[in-house]
PDB file of C-alpha atoms and ligand atoms in Angstrom:
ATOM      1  CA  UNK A 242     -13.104 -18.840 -25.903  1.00 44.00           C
ATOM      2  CA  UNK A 243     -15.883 -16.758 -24.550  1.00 46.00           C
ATOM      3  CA  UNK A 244     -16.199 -12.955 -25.440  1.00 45.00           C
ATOM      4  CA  UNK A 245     -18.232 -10.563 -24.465  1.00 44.00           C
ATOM      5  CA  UNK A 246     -19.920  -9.443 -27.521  1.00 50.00           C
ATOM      6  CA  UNK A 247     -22.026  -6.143 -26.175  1.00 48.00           C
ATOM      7  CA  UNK A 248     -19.202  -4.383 -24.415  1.00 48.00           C
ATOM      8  CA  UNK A 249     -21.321  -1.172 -24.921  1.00 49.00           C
ATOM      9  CA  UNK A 250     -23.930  -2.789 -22.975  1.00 44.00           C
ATOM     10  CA  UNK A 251     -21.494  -3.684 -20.727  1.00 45.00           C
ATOM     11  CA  UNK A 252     -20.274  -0.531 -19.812  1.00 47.00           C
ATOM     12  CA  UNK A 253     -23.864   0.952 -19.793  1.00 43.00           C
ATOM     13  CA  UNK A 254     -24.797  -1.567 -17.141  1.00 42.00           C
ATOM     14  CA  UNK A 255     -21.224  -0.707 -15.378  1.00 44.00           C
ATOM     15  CA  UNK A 256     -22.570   2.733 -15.388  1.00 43.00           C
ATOM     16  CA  UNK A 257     -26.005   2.454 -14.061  1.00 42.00           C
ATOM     17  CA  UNK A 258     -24.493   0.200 -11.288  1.00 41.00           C
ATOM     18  CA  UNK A 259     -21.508   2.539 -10.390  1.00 42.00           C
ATOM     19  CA  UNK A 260     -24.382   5.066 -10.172  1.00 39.00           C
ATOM     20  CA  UNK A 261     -26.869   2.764  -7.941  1.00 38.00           C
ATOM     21  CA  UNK A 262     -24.075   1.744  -5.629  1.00 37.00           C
ATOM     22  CA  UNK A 263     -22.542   4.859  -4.781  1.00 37.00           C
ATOM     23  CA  UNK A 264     -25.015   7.065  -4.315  1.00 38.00           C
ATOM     24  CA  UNK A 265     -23.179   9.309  -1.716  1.00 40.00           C
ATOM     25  CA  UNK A 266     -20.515   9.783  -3.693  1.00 42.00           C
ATOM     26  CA  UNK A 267     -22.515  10.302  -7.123  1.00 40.00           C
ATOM     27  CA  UNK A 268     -23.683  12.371  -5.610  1.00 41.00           C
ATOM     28  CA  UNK A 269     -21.209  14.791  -4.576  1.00 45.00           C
ATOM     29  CA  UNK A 270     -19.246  14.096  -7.663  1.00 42.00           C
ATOM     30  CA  UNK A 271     -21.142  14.166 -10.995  1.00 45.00           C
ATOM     31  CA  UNK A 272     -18.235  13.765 -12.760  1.00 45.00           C
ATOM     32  CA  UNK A 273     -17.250  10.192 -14.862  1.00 47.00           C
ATOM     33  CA  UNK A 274     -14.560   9.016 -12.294  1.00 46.00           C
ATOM     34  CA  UNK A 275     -12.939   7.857 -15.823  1.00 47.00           C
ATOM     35  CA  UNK A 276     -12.068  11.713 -16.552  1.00 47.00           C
ATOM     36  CA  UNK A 277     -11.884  12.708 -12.720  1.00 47.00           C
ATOM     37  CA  UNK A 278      -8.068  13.749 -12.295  1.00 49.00           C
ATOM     38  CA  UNK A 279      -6.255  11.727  -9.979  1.00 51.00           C
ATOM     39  CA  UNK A 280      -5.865  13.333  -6.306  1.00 48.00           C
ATOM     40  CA  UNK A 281      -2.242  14.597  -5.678  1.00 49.00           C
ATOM     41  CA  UNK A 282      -1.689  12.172  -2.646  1.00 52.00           C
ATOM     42  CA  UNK A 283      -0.201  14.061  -0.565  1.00 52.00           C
ATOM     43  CA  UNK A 284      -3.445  16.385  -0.637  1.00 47.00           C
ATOM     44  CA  UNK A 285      -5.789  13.313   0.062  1.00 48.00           C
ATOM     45  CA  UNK A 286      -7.540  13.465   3.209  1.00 49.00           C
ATOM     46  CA  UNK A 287      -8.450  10.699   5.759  1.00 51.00           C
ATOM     47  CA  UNK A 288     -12.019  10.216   3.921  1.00 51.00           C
ATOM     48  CA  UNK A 289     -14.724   8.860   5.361  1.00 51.00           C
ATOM     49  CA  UNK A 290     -15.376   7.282   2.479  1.00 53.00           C
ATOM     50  CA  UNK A 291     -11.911   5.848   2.072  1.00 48.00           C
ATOM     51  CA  UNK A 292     -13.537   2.310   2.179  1.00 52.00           C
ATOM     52  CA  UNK A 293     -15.162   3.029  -1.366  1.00 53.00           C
ATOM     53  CA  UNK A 294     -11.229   4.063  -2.684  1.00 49.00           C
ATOM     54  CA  UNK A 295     -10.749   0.361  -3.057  1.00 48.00           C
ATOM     55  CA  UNK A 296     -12.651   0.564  -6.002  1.00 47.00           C
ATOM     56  CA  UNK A 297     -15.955  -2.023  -5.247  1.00 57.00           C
ATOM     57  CA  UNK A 298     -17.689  -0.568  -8.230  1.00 63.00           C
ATOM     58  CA  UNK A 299     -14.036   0.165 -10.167  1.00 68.00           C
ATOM     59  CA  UNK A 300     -13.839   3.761  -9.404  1.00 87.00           C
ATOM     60  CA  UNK A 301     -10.324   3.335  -8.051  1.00 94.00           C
ATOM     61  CA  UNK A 302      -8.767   6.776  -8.394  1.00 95.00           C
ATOM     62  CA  UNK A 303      -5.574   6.142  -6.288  1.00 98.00           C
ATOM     63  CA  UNK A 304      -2.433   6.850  -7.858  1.00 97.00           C
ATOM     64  CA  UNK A 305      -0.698   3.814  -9.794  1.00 97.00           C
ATOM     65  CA  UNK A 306       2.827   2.528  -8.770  1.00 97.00           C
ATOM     66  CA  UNK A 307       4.084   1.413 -12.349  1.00 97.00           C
ATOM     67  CA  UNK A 308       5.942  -2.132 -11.889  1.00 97.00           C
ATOM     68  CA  UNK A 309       6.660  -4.929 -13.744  1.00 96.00           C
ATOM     69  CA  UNK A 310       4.891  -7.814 -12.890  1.00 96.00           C
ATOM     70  CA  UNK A 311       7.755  -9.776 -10.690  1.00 95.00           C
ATOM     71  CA  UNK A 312       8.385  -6.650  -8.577  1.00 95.00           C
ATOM     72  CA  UNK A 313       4.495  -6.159  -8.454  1.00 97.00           C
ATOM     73  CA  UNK A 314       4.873  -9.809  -6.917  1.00 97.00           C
ATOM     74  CA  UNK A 315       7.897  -9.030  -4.935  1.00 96.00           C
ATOM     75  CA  UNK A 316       6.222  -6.047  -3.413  1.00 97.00           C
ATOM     76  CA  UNK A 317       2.983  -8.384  -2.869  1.00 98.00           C
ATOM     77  CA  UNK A 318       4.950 -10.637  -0.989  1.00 97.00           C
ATOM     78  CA  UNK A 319       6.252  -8.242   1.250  1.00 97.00           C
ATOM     79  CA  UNK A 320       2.958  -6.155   2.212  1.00 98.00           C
ATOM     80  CA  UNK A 321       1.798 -10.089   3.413  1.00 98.00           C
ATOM     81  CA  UNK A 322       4.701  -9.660   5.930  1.00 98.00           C
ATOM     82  CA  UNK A 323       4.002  -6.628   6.844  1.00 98.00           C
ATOM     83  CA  UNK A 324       0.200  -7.377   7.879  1.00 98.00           C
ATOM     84  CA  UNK A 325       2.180 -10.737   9.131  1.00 98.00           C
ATOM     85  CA  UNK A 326       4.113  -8.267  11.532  1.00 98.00           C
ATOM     86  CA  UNK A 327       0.925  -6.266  13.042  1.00 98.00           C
ATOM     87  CA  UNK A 328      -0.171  -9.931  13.523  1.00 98.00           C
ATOM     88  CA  UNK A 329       2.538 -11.026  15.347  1.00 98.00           C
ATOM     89  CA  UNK A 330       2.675  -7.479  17.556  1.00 98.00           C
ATOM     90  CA  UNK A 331      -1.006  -7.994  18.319  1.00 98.00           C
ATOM     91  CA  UNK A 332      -0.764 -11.411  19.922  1.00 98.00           C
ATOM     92  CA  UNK A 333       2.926 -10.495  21.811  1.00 98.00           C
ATOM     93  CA  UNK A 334       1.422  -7.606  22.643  1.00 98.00           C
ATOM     94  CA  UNK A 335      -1.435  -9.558  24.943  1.00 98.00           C
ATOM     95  CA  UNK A 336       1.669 -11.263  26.883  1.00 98.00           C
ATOM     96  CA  UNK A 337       3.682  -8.037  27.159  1.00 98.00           C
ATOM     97  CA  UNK A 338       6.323  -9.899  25.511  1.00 98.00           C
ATOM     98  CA  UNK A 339       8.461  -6.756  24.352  1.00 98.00           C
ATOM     99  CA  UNK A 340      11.522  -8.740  23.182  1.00 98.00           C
ATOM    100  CA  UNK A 341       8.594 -10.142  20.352  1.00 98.00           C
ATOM    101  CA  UNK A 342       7.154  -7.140  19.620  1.00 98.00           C
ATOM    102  CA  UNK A 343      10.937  -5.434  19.001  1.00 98.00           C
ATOM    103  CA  UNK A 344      11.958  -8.315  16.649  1.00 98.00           C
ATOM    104  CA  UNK A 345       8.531  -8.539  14.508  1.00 98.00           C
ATOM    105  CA  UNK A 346       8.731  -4.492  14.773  1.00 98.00           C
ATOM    106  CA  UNK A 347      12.064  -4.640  13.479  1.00 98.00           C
ATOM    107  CA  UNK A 348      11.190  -6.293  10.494  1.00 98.00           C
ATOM    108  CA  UNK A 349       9.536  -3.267   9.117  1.00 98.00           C
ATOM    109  CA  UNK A 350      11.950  -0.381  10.683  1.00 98.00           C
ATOM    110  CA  UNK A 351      14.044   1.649   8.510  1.00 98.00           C
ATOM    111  CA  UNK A 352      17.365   0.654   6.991  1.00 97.00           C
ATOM    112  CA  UNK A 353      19.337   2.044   3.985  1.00 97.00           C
ATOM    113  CA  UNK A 354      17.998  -1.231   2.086  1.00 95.00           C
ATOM    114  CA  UNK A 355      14.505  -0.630   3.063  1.00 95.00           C
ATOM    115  CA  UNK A 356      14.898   2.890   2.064  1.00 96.00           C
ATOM    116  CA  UNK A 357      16.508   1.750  -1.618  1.00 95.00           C
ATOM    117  CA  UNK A 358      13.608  -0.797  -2.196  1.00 94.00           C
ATOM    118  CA  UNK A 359      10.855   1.796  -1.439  1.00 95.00           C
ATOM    119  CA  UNK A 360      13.120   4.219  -3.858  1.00 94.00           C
ATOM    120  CA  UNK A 361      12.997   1.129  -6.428  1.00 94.00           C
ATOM    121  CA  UNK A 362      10.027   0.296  -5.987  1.00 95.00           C
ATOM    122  CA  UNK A 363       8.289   4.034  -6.380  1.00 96.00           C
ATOM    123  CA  UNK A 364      10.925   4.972  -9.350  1.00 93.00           C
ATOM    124  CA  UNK A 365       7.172   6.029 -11.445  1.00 94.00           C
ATOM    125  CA  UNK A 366       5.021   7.141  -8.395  1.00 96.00           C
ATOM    126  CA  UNK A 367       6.250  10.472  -7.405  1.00 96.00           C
ATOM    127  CA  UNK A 368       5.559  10.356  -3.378  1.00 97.00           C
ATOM    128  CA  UNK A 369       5.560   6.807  -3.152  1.00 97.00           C
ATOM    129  CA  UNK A 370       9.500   6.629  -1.974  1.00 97.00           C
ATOM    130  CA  UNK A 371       8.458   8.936   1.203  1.00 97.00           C
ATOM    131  CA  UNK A 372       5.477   7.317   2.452  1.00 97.00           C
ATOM    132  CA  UNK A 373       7.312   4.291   2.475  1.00 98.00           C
ATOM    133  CA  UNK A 374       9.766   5.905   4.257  1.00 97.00           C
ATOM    134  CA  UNK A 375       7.646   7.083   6.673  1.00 98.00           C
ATOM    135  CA  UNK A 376       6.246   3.692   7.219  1.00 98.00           C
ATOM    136  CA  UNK A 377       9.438   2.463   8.206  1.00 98.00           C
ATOM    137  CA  UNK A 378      10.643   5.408  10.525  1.00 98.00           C
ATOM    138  CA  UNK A 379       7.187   5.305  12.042  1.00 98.00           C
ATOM    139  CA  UNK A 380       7.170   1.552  12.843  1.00 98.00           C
ATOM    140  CA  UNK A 381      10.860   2.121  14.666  1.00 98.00           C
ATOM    141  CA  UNK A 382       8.899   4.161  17.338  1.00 98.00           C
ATOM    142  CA  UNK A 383       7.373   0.484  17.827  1.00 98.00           C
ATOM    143  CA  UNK A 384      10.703  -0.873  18.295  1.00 98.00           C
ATOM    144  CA  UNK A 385      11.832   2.096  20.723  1.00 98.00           C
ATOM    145  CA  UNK A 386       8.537   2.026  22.659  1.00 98.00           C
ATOM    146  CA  UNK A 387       9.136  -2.140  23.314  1.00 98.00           C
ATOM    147  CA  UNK A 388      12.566  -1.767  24.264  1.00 98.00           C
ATOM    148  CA  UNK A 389      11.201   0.903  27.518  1.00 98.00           C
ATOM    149  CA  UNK A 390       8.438  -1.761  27.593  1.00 98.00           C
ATOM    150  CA  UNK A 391       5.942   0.571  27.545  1.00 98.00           C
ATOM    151  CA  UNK A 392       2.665  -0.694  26.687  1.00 98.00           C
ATOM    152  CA  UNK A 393       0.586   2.205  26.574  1.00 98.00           C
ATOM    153  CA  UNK A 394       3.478   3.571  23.730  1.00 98.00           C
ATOM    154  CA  UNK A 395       3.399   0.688  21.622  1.00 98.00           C
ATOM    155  CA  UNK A 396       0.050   0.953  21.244  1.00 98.00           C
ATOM    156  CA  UNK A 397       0.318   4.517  20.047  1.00 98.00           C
ATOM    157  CA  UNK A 398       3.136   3.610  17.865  1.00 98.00           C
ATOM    158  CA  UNK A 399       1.244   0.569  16.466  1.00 98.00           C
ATOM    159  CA  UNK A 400      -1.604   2.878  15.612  1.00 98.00           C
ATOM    160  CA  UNK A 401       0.589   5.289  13.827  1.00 98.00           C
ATOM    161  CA  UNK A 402       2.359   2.791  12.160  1.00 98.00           C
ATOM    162  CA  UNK A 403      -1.305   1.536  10.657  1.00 98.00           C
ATOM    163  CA  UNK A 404      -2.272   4.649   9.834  1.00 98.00           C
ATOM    164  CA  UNK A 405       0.691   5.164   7.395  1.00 98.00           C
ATOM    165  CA  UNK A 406      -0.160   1.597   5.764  1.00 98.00           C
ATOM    166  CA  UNK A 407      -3.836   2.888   5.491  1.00 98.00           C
ATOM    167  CA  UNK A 408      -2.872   6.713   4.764  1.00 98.00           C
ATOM    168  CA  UNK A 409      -0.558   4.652   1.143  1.00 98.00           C
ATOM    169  CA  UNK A 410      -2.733   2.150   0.392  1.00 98.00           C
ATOM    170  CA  UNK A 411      -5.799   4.761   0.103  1.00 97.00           C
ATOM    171  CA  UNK A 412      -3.161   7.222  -2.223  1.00 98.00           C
ATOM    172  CA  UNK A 413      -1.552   4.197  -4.239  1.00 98.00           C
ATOM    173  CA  UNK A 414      -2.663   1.234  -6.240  1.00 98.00           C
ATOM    174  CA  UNK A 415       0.218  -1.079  -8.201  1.00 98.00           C
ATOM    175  CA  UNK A 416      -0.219  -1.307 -12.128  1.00 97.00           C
ATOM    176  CA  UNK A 417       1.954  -3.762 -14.274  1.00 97.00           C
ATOM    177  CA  UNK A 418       4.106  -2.529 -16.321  1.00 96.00           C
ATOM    178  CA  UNK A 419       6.173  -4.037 -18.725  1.00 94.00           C
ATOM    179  CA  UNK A 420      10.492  -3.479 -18.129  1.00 92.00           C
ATOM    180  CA  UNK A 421      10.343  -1.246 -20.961  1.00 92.00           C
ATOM    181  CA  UNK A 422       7.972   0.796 -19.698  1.00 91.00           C
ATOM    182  CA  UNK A 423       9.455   0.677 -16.517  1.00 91.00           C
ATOM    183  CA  UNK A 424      12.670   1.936 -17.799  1.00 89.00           C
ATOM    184  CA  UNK A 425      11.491   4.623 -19.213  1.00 88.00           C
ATOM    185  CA  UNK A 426       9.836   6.235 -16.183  1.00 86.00           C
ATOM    186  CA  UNK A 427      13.717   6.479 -14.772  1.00 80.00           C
ATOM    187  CA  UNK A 428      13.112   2.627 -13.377  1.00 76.00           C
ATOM    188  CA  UNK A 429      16.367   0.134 -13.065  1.00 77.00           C
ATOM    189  CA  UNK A 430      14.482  -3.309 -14.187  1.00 69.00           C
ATOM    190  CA  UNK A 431      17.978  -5.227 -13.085  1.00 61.00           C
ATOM    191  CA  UNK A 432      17.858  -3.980  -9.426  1.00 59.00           C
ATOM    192  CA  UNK A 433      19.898  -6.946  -7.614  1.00 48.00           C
ATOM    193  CA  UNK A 434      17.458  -7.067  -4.764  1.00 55.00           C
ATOM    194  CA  UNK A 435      15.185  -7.844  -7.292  1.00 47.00           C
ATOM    195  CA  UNK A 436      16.930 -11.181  -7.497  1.00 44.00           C
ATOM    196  CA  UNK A 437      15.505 -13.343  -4.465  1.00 41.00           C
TER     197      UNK A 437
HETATM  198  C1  HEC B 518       4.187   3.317   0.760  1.00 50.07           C
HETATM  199  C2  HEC B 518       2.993   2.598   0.471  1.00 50.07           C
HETATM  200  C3  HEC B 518       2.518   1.444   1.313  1.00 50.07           C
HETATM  201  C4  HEC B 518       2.659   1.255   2.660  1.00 50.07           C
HETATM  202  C5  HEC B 518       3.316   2.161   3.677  1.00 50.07           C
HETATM  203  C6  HEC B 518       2.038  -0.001   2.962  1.00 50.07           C
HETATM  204  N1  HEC B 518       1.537  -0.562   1.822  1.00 50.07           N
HETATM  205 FE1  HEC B 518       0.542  -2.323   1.693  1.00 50.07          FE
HETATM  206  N2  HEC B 518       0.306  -2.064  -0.323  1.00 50.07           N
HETATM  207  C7  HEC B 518       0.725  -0.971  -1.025  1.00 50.07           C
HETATM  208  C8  HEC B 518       0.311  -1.094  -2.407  1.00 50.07           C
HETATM  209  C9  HEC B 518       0.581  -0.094  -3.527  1.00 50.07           C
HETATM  210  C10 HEC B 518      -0.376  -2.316  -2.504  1.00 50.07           C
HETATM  211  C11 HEC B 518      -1.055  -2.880  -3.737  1.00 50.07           C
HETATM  212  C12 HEC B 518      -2.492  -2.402  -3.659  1.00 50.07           C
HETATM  213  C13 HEC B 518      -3.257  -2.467  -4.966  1.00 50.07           C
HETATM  214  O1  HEC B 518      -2.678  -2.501  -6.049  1.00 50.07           O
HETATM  215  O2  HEC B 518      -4.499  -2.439  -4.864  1.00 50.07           O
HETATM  216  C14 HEC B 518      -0.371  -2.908  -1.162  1.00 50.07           C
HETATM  217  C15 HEC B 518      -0.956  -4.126  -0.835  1.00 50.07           C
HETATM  218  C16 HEC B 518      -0.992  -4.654   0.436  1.00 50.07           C
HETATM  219  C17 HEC B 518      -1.583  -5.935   0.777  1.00 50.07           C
HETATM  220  C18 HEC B 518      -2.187  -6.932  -0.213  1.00 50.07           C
HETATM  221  C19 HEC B 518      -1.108  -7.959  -0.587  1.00 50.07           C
HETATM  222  C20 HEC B 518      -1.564  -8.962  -1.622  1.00 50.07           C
HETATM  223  O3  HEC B 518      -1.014 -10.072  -1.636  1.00 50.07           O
HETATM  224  O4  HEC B 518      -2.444  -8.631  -2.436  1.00 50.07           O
HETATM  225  C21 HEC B 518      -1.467  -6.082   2.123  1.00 50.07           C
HETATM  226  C22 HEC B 518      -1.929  -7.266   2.969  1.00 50.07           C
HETATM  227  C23 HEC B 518      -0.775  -4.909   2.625  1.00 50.07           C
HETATM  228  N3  HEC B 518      -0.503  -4.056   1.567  1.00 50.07           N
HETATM  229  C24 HEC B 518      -0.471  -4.703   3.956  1.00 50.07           C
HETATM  230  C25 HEC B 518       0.200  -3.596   4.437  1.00 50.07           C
HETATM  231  C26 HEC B 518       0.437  -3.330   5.854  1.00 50.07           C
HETATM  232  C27 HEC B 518      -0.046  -4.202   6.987  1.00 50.07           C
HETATM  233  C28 HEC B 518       1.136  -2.172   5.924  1.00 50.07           C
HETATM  234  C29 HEC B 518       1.661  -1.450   7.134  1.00 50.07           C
HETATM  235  C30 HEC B 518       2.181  -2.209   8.241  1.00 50.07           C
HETATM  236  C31 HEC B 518       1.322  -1.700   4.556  1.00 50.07           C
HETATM  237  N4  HEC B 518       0.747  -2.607   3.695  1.00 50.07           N
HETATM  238  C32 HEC B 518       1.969  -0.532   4.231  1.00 50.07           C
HETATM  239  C33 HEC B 518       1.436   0.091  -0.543  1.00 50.07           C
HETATM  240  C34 HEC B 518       1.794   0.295   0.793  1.00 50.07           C
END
C-alpha cells in the first residue's frame, strides 16, 4: 500500500497552490478557508465567484448535508434525474411539445412525498428542507406555464427553476455520515422510502 509519508509537505504544497490558484479570492480573504466559518446559506449571495465554491483547490465552504452513504447515493441518483428532466424540457421545448415538457416537469413538482424526502433528506442541514421545497414549487410553475402552452413562460419558469438548483448546490455539499451519526442529528436511518 502506498502512503504518503510527508503529509506536512503535502499540505504546504496544498497551501502554496490554494494561494497561486485563487488569487482573487486570496486576496479578498486572508483568512485559512480551514477556520473561515461557514456562510449561513440563506445569507449567501449569487457570487460571481460561485464557480470557485465547488472547491477546485478544496476550499469548499458550502454547508454539509450529513447522510449516510446509501441515502448520499439515493439522493445522487435523483439529482441525475433532475438534470435528466432540464434535459428532456430543453429538447421538447424546441418542438413546443407542452404535453412533454408537463410530464418531465412533473417529475420534479411538489408532492407531500417530495416534501418528506427533502425533510429526510436535510434532517442535519438546517435550510436544506426549504430550498428543496422551493425547488419543487418553483419547477410546478413549469408545469402550469406548459399546460397554457406558453413558451415565453416556460422559459422563465425553467430559468427559475435552475436558479434554485444552482442557488442549493452553491449553499450545500453532501458529507457521509455513518447511521449513528445520522441519528443523532434528529435523522430516521429506517425511512421506508429509503427502501427502493
Ligand atoms: C435543495 C438542494 C438541491 C437542489 C434544489 C438541487 N440539488 Fe442537485 N445536488 C444537491 C447536493 C447537496 C448535491 C451533492 C453535491 C456535493 O456533495 O458536492 C447535488 C448534486 C447534484 C448532481 C451530481 C450528481 C452526482 O451523481 O454526483 C447533479 C447532476 C445535480 N445535483 C443536479 C441538480 C439539478 C439539475 C437540479 C435542479 C433541477 C438540482 N440538482 C437541484 C442539492 C440540490
Amino acid at each position: 500500500m502506498t502512503t504518503l509519508r510527508t503529509p506536512g509537505l503535502v499540505a504546504l504544497l496544498l497551501a502554496a497552490a490554494m494561494g497561486a490558484g485563487c488569487t482573487a479570492s486570496a486576496a479578498d480573504t486572508p483568512t485559512p478557508a480551514a477556520t473561515r466559518p461557514a456562510a449561513p446559506p440563506a445569507a449567501k449571495p449569487a457570487a460571481p465567484m460561485s464557480h470557485m465554491a465547488g472547491g477546485m483547490m478544496g476550499a469548499d465552504t458550502r454547508a454539509a448535508v450529513p447522510l449516510t452513504a446509501m441515502m448520499a447515493a439515493h439522493q445522487k441518483s435523483q439529482m441525475r434525474d433532475h438534470l435528466r428532466v432540464i434535459q428532456e424540457i430543453s429538447v421538447a421545448l424546441a418542438k413546443d411539445d407542452y404535453a412533454a415538457i408537463a410530464a418531465s416537469a412533473g417529475r420534479i413538482g411538489w408532492s407531500t412525498q417530495q416534501a418528506a424526502m427533502c425533510k429526510h433528506m436535510g434532517a442535519g442541514a438546517p435550510g436544506f428542507a426549504e430550498l428543496g421545497e422551493a425547488f419543487h414549487h418553483t419547477a410546478d410553475t413549469i408545469v402550469a406555464a406548459a399546460k397554457a402552452r406558453d413558451r415565453a413562460a416556460v422559459t422563465t419558469a425553467l430559468g427559475a427553476t435552475l436558479a434554485t438548483c444552482v442557488g442549493c448546490h452553491d449553499a450545500y455539499r453532501q458529507e457521509i455520515v455513518d447511521d449513528a451519526a445520522f441519528a443523532k442529528l434528529g435523522g430516521d436511518t429506517s425511512c421506508p422510502m429509503m427502501g427502493h
